[in-house]
Short mmCIF file of C-alpha atoms and ligand atoms in Angstrom, two decimals:
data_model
loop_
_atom_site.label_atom_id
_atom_site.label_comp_id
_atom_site.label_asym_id
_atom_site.label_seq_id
_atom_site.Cartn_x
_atom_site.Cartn_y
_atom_site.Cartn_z
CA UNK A 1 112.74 145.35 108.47
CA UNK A 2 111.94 146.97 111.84
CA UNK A 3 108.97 150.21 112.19
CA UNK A 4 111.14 153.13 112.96
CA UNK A 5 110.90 154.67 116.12
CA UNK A 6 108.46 157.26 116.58
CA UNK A 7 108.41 157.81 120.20
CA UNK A 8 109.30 161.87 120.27
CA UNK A 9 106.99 162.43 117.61
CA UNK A 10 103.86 160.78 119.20
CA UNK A 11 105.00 163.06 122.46
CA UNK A 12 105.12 166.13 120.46
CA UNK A 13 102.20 165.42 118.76
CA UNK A 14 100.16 165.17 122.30
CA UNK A 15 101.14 168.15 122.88
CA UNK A 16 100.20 169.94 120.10
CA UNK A 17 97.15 168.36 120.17
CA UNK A 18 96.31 170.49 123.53
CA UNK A 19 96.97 173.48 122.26
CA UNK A 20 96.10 173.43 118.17
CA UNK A 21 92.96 172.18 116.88
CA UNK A 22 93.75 168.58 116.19
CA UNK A 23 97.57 168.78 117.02
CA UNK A 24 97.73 170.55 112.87
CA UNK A 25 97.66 174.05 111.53
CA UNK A 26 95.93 172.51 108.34
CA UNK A 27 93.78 169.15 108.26
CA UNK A 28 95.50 167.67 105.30
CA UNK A 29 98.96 166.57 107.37
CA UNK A 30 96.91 165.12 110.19
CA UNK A 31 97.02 161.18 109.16
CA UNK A 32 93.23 161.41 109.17
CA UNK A 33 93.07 159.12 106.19
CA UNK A 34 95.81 156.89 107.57
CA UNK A 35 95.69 156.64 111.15
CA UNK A 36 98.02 157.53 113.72
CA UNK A 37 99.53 160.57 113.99
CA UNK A 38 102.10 162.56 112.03
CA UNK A 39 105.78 162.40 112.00
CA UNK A 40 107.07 165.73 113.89
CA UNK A 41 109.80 166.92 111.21
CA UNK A 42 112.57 168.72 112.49
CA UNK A 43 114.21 169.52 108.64
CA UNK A 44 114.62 168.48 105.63
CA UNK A 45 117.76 167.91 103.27
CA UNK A 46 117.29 167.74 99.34
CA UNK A 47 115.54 164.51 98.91
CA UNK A 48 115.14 163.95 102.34
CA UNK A 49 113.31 164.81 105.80
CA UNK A 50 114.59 164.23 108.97
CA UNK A 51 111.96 163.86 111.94
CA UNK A 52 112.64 165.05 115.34
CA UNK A 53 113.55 160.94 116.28
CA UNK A 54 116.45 161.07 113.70
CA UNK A 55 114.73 159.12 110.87
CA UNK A 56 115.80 159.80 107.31
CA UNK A 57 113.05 159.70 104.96
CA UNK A 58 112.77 159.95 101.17
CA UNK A 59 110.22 162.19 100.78
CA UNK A 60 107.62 162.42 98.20
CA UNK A 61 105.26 165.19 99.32
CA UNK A 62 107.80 168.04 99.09
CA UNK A 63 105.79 170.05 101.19
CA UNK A 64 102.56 169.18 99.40
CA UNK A 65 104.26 170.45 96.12
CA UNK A 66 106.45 173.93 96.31
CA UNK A 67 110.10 171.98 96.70
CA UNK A 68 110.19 170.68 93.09
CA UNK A 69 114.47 171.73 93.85
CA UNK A 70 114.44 169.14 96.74
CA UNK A 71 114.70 170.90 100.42
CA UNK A 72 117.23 173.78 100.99
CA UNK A 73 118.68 174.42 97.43
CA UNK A 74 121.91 176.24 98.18
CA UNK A 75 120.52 178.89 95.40
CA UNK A 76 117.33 179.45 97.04
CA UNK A 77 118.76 179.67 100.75
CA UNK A 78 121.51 181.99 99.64
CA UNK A 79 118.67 184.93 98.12
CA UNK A 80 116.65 184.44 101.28
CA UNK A 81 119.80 185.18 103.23
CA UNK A 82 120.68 188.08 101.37
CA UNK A 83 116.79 189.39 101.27
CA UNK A 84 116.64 188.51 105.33
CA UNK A 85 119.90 190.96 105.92
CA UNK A 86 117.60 193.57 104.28
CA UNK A 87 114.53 193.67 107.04
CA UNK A 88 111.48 191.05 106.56
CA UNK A 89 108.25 192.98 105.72
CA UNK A 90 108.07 196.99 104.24
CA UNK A 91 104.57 197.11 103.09
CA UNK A 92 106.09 199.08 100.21
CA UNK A 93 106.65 198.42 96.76
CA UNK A 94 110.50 196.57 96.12
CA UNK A 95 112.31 195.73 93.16
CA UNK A 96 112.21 192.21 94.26
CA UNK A 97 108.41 192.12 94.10
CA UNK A 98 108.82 193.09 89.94
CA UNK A 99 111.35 190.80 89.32
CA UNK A 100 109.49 188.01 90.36
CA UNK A 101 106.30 189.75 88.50
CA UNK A 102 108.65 189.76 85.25
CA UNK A 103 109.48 186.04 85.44
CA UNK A 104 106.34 184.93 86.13
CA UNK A 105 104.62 186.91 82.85
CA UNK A 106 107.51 185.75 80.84
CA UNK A 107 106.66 181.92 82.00
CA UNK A 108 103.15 181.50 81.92
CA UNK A 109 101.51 182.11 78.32
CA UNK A 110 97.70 183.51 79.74
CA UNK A 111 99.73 186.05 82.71
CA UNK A 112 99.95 189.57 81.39
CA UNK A 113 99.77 191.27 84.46
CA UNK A 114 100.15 189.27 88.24
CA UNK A 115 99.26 190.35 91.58
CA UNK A 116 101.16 188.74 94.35
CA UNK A 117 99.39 187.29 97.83
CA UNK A 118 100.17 185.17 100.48
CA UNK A 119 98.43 181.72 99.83
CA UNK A 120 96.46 180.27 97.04
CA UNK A 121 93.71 180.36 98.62
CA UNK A 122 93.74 183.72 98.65
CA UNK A 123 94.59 183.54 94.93
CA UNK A 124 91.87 181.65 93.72
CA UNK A 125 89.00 183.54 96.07
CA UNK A 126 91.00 186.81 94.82
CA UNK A 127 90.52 185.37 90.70
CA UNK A 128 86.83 184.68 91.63
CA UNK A 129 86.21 188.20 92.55
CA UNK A 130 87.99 189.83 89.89
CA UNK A 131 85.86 187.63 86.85
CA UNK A 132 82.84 188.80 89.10
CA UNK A 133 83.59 192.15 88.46
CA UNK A 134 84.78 192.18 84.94
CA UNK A 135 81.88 190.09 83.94
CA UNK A 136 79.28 191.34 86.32
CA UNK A 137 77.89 188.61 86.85
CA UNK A 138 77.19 186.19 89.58
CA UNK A 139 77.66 182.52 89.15
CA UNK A 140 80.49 179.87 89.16
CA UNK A 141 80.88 176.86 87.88
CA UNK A 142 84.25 174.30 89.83
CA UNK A 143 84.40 170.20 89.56
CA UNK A 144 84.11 167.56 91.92
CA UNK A 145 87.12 166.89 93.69
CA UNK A 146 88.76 169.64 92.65
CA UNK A 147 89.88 172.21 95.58
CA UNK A 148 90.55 175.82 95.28
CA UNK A 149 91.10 176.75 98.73
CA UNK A 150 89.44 177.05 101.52
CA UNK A 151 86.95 180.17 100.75
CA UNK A 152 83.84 180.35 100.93
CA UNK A 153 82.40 179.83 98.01
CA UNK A 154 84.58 177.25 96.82
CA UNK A 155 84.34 174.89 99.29
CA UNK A 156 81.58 172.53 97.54
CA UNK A 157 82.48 168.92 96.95
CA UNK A 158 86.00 170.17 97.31
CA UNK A 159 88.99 167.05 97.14
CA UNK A 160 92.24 166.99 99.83
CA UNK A 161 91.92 167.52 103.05
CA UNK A 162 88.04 168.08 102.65
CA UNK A 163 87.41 164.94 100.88
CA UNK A 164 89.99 162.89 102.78
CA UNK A 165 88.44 163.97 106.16
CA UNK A 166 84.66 163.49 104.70
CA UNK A 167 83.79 167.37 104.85
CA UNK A 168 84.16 167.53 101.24
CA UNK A 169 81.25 170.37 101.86
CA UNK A 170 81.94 172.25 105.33
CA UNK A 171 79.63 173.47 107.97
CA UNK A 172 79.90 176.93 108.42
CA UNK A 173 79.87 177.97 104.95
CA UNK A 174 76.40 180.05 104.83
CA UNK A 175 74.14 178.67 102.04
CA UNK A 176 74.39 182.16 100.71
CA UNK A 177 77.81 181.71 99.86
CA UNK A 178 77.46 178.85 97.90
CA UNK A 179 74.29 179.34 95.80
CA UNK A 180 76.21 180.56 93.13
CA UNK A 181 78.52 177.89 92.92
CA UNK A 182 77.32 175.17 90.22
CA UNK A 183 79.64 171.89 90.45
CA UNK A 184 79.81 170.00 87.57
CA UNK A 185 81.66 166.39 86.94
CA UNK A 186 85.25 166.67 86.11
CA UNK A 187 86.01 165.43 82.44
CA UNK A 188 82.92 165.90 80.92
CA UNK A 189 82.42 168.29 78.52
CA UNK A 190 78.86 167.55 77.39
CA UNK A 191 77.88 168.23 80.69
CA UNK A 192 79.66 171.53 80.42
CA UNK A 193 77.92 172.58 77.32
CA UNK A 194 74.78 171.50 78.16
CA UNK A 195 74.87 173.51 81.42
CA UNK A 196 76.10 176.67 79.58
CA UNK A 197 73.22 176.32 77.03
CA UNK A 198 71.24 176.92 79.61
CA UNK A 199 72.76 179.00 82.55
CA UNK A 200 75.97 180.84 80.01
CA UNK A 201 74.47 184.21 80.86
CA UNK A 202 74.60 184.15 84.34
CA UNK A 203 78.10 182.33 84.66
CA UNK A 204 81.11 184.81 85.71
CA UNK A 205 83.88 182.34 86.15
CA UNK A 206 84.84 178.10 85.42
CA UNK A 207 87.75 176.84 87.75
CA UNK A 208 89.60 174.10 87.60
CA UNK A 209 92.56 172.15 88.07
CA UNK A 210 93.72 171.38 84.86
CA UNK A 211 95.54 168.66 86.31
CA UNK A 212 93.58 167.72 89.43
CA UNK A 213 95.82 166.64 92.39
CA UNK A 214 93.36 167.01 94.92
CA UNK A 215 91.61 163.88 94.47
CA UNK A 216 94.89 162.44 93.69
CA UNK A 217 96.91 163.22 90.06
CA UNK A 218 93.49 162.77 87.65
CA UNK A 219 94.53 164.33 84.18
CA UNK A 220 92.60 166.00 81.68
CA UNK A 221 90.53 163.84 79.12
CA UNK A 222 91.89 164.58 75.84
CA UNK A 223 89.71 167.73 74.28
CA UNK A 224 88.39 168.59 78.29
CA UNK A 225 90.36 171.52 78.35
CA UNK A 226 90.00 172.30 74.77
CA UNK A 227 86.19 172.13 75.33
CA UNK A 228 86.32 174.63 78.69
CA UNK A 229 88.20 177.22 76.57
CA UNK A 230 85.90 177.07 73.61
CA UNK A 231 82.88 176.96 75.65
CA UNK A 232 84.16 180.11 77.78
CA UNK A 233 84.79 181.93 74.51
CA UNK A 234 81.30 180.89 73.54
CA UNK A 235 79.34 182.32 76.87
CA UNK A 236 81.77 185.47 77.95
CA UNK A 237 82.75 183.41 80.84
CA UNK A 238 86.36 184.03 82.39
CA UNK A 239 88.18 180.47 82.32
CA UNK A 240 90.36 179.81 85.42
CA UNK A 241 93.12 177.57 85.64
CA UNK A 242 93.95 177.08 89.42
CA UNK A 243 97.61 176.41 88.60
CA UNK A 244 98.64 176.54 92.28
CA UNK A 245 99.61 172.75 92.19
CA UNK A 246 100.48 172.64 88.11
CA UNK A 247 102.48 175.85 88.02
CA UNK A 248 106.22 175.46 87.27
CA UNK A 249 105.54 171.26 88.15
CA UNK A 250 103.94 169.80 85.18
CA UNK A 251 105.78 172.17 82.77
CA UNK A 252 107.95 175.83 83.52
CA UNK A 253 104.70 177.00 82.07
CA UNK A 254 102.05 175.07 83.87
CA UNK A 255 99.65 173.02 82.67
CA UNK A 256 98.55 175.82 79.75
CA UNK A 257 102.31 175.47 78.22
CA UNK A 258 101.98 171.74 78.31
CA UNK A 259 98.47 171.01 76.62
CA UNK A 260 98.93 174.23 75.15
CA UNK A 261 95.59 175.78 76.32
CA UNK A 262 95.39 179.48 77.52
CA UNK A 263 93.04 180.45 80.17
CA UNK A 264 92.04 184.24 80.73
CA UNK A 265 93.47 184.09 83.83
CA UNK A 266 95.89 181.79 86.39
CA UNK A 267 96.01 181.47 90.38
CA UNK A 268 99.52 179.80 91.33
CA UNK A 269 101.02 179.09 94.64
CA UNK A 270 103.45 176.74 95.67
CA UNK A 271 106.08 176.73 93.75
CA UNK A 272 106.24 180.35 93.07
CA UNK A 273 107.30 181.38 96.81
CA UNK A 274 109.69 178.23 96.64
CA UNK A 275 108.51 177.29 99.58
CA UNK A 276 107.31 180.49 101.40
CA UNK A 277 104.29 181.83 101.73
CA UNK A 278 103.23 182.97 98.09
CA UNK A 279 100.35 183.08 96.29
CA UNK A 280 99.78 185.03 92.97
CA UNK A 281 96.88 185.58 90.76
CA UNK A 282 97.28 186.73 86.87
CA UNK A 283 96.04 186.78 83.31
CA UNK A 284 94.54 188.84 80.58
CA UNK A 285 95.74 192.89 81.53
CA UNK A 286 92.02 194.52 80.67
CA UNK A 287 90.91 191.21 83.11
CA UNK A 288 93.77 192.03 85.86
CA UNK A 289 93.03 196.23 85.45
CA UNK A 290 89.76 195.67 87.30
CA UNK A 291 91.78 195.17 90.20
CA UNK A 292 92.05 198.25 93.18
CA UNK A 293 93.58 201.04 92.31
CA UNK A 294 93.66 200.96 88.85
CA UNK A 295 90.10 199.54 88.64
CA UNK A 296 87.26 199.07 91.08
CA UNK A 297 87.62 195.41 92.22
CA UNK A 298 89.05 195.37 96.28
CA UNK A 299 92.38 193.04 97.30
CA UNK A 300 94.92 194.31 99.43
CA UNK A 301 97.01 192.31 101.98
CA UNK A 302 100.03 193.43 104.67
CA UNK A 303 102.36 190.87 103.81
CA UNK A 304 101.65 190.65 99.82
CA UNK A 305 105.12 190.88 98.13
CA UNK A 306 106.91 190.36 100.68
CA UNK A 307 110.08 190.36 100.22
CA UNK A 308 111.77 186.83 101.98
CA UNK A 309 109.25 185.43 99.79
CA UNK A 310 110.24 186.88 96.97
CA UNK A 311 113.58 186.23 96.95
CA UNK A 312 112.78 182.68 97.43
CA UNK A 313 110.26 182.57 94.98
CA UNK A 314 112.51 184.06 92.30
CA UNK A 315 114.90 181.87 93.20
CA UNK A 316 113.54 178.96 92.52
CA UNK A 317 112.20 179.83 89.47
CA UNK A 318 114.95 181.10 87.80
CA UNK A 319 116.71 177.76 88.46
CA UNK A 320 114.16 175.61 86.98
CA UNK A 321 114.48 178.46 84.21
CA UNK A 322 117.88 177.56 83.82
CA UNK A 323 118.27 174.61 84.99
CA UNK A 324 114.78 173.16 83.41
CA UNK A 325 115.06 169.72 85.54
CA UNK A 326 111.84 169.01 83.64
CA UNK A 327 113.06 166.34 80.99
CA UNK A 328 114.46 164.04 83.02
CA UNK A 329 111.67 164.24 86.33
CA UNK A 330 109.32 163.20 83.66
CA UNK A 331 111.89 159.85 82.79
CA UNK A 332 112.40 159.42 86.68
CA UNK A 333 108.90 159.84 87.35
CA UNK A 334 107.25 157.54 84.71
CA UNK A 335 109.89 154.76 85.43
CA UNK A 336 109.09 155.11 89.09
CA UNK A 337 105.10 154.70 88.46
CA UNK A 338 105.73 151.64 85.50
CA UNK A 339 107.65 149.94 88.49
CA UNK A 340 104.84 150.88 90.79
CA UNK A 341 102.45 149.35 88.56
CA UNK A 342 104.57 146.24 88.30
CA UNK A 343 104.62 145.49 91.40
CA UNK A 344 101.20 145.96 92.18
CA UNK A 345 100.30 143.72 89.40
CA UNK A 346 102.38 141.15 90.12
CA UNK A 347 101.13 140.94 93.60
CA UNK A 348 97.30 140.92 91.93
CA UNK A 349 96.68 144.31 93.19
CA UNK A 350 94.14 146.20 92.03
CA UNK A 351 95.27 149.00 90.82
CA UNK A 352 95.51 152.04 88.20
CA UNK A 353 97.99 154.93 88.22
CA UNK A 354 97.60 158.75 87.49
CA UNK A 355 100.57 160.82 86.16
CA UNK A 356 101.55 164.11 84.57
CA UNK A 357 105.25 165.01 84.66
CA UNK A 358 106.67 164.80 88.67
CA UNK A 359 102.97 164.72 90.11
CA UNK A 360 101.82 160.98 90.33
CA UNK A 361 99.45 158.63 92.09
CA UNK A 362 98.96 155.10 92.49
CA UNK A 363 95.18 154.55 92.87
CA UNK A 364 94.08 151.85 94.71
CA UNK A 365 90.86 151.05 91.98
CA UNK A 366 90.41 148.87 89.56
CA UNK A 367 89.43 151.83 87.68
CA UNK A 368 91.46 154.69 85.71
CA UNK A 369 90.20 157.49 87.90
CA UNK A 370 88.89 160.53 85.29
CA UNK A 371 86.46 162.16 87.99
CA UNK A 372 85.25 162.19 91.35
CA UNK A 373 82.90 159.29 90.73
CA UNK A 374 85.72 156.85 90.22
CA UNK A 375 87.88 158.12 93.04
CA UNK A 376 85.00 157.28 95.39
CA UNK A 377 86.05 153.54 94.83
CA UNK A 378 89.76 153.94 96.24
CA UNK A 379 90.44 151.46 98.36
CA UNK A 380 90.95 153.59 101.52
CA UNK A 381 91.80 150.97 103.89
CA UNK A 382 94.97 149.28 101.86
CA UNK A 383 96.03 152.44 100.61
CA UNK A 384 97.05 152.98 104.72
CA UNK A 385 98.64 149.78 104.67
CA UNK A 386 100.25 150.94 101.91
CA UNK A 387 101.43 154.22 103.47
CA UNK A 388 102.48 152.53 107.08
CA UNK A 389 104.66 150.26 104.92
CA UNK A 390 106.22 152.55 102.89
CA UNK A 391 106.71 154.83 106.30
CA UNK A 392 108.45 151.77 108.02
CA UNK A 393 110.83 150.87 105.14
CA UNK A 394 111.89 154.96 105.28
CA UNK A 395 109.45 156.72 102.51
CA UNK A 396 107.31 159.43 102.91
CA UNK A 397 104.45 159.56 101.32
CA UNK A 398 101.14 162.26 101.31
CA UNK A 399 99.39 160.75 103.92
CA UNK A 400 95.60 160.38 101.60
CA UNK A 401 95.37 158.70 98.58
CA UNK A 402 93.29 161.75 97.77
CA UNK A 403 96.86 163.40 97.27
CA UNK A 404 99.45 163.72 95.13
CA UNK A 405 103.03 163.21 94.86
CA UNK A 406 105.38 165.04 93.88
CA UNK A 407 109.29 163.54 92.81
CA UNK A 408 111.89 166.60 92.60
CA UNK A 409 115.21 166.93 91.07
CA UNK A 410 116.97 166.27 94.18
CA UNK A 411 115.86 162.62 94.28
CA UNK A 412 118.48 160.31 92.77
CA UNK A 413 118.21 156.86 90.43
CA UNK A 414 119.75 155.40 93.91
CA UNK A 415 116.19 157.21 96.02
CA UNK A 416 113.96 155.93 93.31
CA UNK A 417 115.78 152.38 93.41
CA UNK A 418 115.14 152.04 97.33
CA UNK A 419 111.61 153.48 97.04
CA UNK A 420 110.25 151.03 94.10
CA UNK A 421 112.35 147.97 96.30
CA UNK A 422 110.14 149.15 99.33
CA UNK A 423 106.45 149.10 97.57
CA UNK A 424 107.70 145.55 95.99
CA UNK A 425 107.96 144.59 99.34
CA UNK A 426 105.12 146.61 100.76
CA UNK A 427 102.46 145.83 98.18
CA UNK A 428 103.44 142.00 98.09
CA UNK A 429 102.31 141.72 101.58
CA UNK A 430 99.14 143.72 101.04
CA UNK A 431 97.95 140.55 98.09
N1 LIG B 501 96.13 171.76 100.20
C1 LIG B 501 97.30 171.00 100.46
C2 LIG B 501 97.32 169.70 99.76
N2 LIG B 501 96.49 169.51 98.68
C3 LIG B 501 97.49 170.71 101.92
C4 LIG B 501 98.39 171.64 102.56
C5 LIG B 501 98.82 171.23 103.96
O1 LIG B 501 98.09 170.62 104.69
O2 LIG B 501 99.92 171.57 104.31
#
C-alpha cells in the first residue's frame, strides 16, 4: 500500500489559505480534527470523488449528507440543465418553487405548509423565530452536541465543526443572544420534564436532532422523542425537529416517518436542494401563517426558491420517491458497520458504533455514545489514524469523528467490499 499523492492539493490548499480564512469557506472540511490539510476535489462521480491529483476515492461524506443518489445522478443533472436554459435567479414566484413545496408536504407527516431558504441554518434560526412569535414567548431549550446552524442563538454547546474545533460555544455571540437558550442533555427525558415543571411557561421552542449526527450518528433512546412530544403538548411549547441531516436519509419521511413521531414543525436542508443550496422550514399551517405576509413574523431572502435549486431539489426527491433506495441502504449500511465492528474487535479495539439507516459512525469509546457526555471520551487521536489510513487505502471519510457518514445508493457491494478490506487493514495496525 503506498499514501497517495497529494502534492497539488497541499499547493492549492496554501493558497487558499492566503486568501480564505483558514484555506475553507466552512470550518468543518478543514482536517482540524485530523491534521493536515484537505484533499482539493476537482469532481465527483456516483460513488466516487476525484481530487485535483487524480485520486479516486470512495466517498462516504456525500457532501456532508445531500448526495444520498451518489454524485451527478443523470436525473438530477438533466432538470438543472433544463432549469439553467431558463435564467438562474427571478426573485419571483415559479411553478418550480410549488412543485417542490407539494412534494415536500406530501413526504413529511408534521409539513402543512413550507417556506423555502437557502441553508439550514437559515431554516432552523427562521423555525426559532416563527415559535417565538406564535407562542410569544421567549425561551429555548436545544441539546448538547446537537447543532442547528450557525445563528446566534443556537450556537451553545453546539457538535460538528464547533465541537470538533473546541468552540463548541463561539466568541462573538453577545450573551444577550444566548440567555434564552437553556441546553439540556440529549436522551434524557427526566431532565426534560423536570425543567418544564419549572420553566414550561416561558419556553417558546425545543430543537433537536432527532437523530443527532453532529456529534457523530447518536440515536434517540427509545421513548426520548415520545417524551419531547408529550411534554411539548403538555407546556404549549412548539417541538422542532431539525431534520436538515434526517430528512429524506433516515426515511423519505425523516426521522418523524420512521419513529413515527410528529413535531409541530420541521427545518430540512440537504437533501432537499439535492445538492444546491436549499434550505426549507415547515409544519403545522396556523404555526407556518405567522410567517410575513400572511402573518406578522419577518423572513424574506433574494435567492429563496430559486429556481436551479429547485429543479435539483425536486429532482432528487422524486427519485428516492420512486425509486425509494431506502430498503436496501439500510442492508448495505448495517452489513458495512457489523463488518466495521468486526474488525475493530478482532483487533481489540475499543469501540461502539452508531447507526440509523445510511447515516453511521464508528465511535472510538468503549462506550455506546447516547449524549454529549459519552462522546467526550472518543478517542480523538486514533480516530485520525483511522482516517489517514482509510485516506491512503482510497476512502473518504468526514474528516471528525464528531461526524457522520453517510452511504448512498450509488455505492456498490464491490465499494463496500474494498472499504470494510481497508479498515481490516487499517484498524489492525491501530491494536
Ligand atoms: N454542518 C456540516 C456538517 N455537519 C458541515 C458542512 C461543511 O463544512 O461543508
Amino acid at each position: 500500500m503506498t499514501a497517495i499523492s497529494r502534492e497539488k492539493s497541499l499547493a492549492h490548499f496554501a493558497k487558499a489559505q492566503k486568501l480564505i480564512p483558514g484555506g475553507v469557506n466552512s470550518p468543518a472540511r478543514a482536517f482540524g480534527g485530523v491534521g493536515g490539510s484537505p484533499l482539493v476535489i476537482d469532481r465527483g462521480e456516483g460513488a466516487y470523488l476525484y481530487d485535483i491529483d487524480g485520486n479516486q476515492l470512495i466517498d462516504f461524506v456525500g457532501s456532508w449528507g445531500p448526495h444520498i443518489l451518489g454524485h451527478q445522478h443523470p436525473a438530477v443533472i438533466a432538470a438543472v440543465e433544463a432549469a439553467l436554459k431558463k435564467g438562474t435567479s427571478f426573485g419571483a414566484p415559479t411553478v418550480l418553487e410549488t412543485e417542490l413545496a407539494q412534494v415536500v408536504v406530501d413526504a413529511v407527516p408534521s409539513i402543512e405548509k413550507v417556506r423555502m431558504v437557502s441553508s439550514g441554518t437559515e431554516a432552523t434560526m427562521s423555525a426559532i423565530r416563527v415559535a417565538r412569535g406564535f407562542t410569544g414567548r421567549d425561551r429555548i431549550i436545544k441539546f448538547a452536541g446537537c447543532y442547528h446552524g450557525h445563528a446566534d442563538s443556537l450556537l451553545v454547546q453546539a457538535g460538528s465543526g464547533a465541537l470538533t474545533l473546541g468552540v463548541p460555544s463561539s466568541p462573538g455571540v453577545p450573551k444577550g443572544c444566548t440567555a434564552d437558550t437553556t441546553v439540556l442533555d440529549y436522551n434524557n427525558p427526566q431532565q426534560l420534564s423536570d425543567t418544564l415543571d419549572k420553566i414550561g411557561g416561558e419556553v417558546a421552542a425545543i430543537i433537536l436532532e432527532p437523530v443527532v449526527g453532529n456529534m457523530g450518528c447518536v440515536p434517540p433512546e427509545p421513548g426520548f422523542l415520545e417524551a419531547c412530544r408529550d411534554l411539548c403538548t403538555k407546556h404549549g411549547v412548539v417541538l422542532i425537529f431539525d431534520e436538515v441531516m434526517t430528512g429524506f436519509r433516515v426515511a423519505y419521511g425523516g426521522a418523524q416517518e420512521r419513529f413515527g413521531v410528529t413535531p409541530d414543525m420541521t427545518t430540512l436542508g440537504k437533501i432537499v436542494g439535492g445538492g444546491m443550496p436549499v434550505g426549507a422550514y415547515g409544519g403545522r399551517a396556523d404555526i407556518m401563517d405567522m410567517i410575513s405576509p400572511v402573518g406578522p413574523v419577518y423572513q424574506a431572502g433574494t435567492l429563496s426558491g430559486n429556481p436551479l435549486a429547485m429543479a435539483c431539489g425536486l429532482a432528487t426527491l422524486k427519485q428516492l420517491r420512486d425509486e425509494s433506495p431506502y430498503a436496501k441502504l439500510e442492508v448495505l449500511t448495517m452489513h458495512l458497520c457489523d463488518a466495521l465492528s468486526r474488525a475493530a474487535q478482532a483487533a481489540g479495539i475499543e469501540h461502539s458504533v452508531g447507526q440509523v439507516g445510511s447515516m453511521f459512525t464508528l465511535f472510538f469509546n468503549p462506550e455506546r455514545v447516547v449524549s454529549f457526555t459519552q462522546s467526550e471520551k472518543n478517542d480523538t487521536e486514533r480516530f485520525a489514524k483511522y482516517f489517514w489510513g482509510m485516506m491512503d487505502r482510497g476512502v473518504y471519510l468526514p474528516c471528525s469523528q464528531f461526524e457522520a457518514n453517510f452511504v448512498s445508493a450509488a455505492h456498490s457491494d464491490e465499494d463496500i467490499k474494498k472499504t470494510i478490506d481497508a479498515a481490516t487493514e487499517v484498524l489492525s495496525s491501530l491494536a
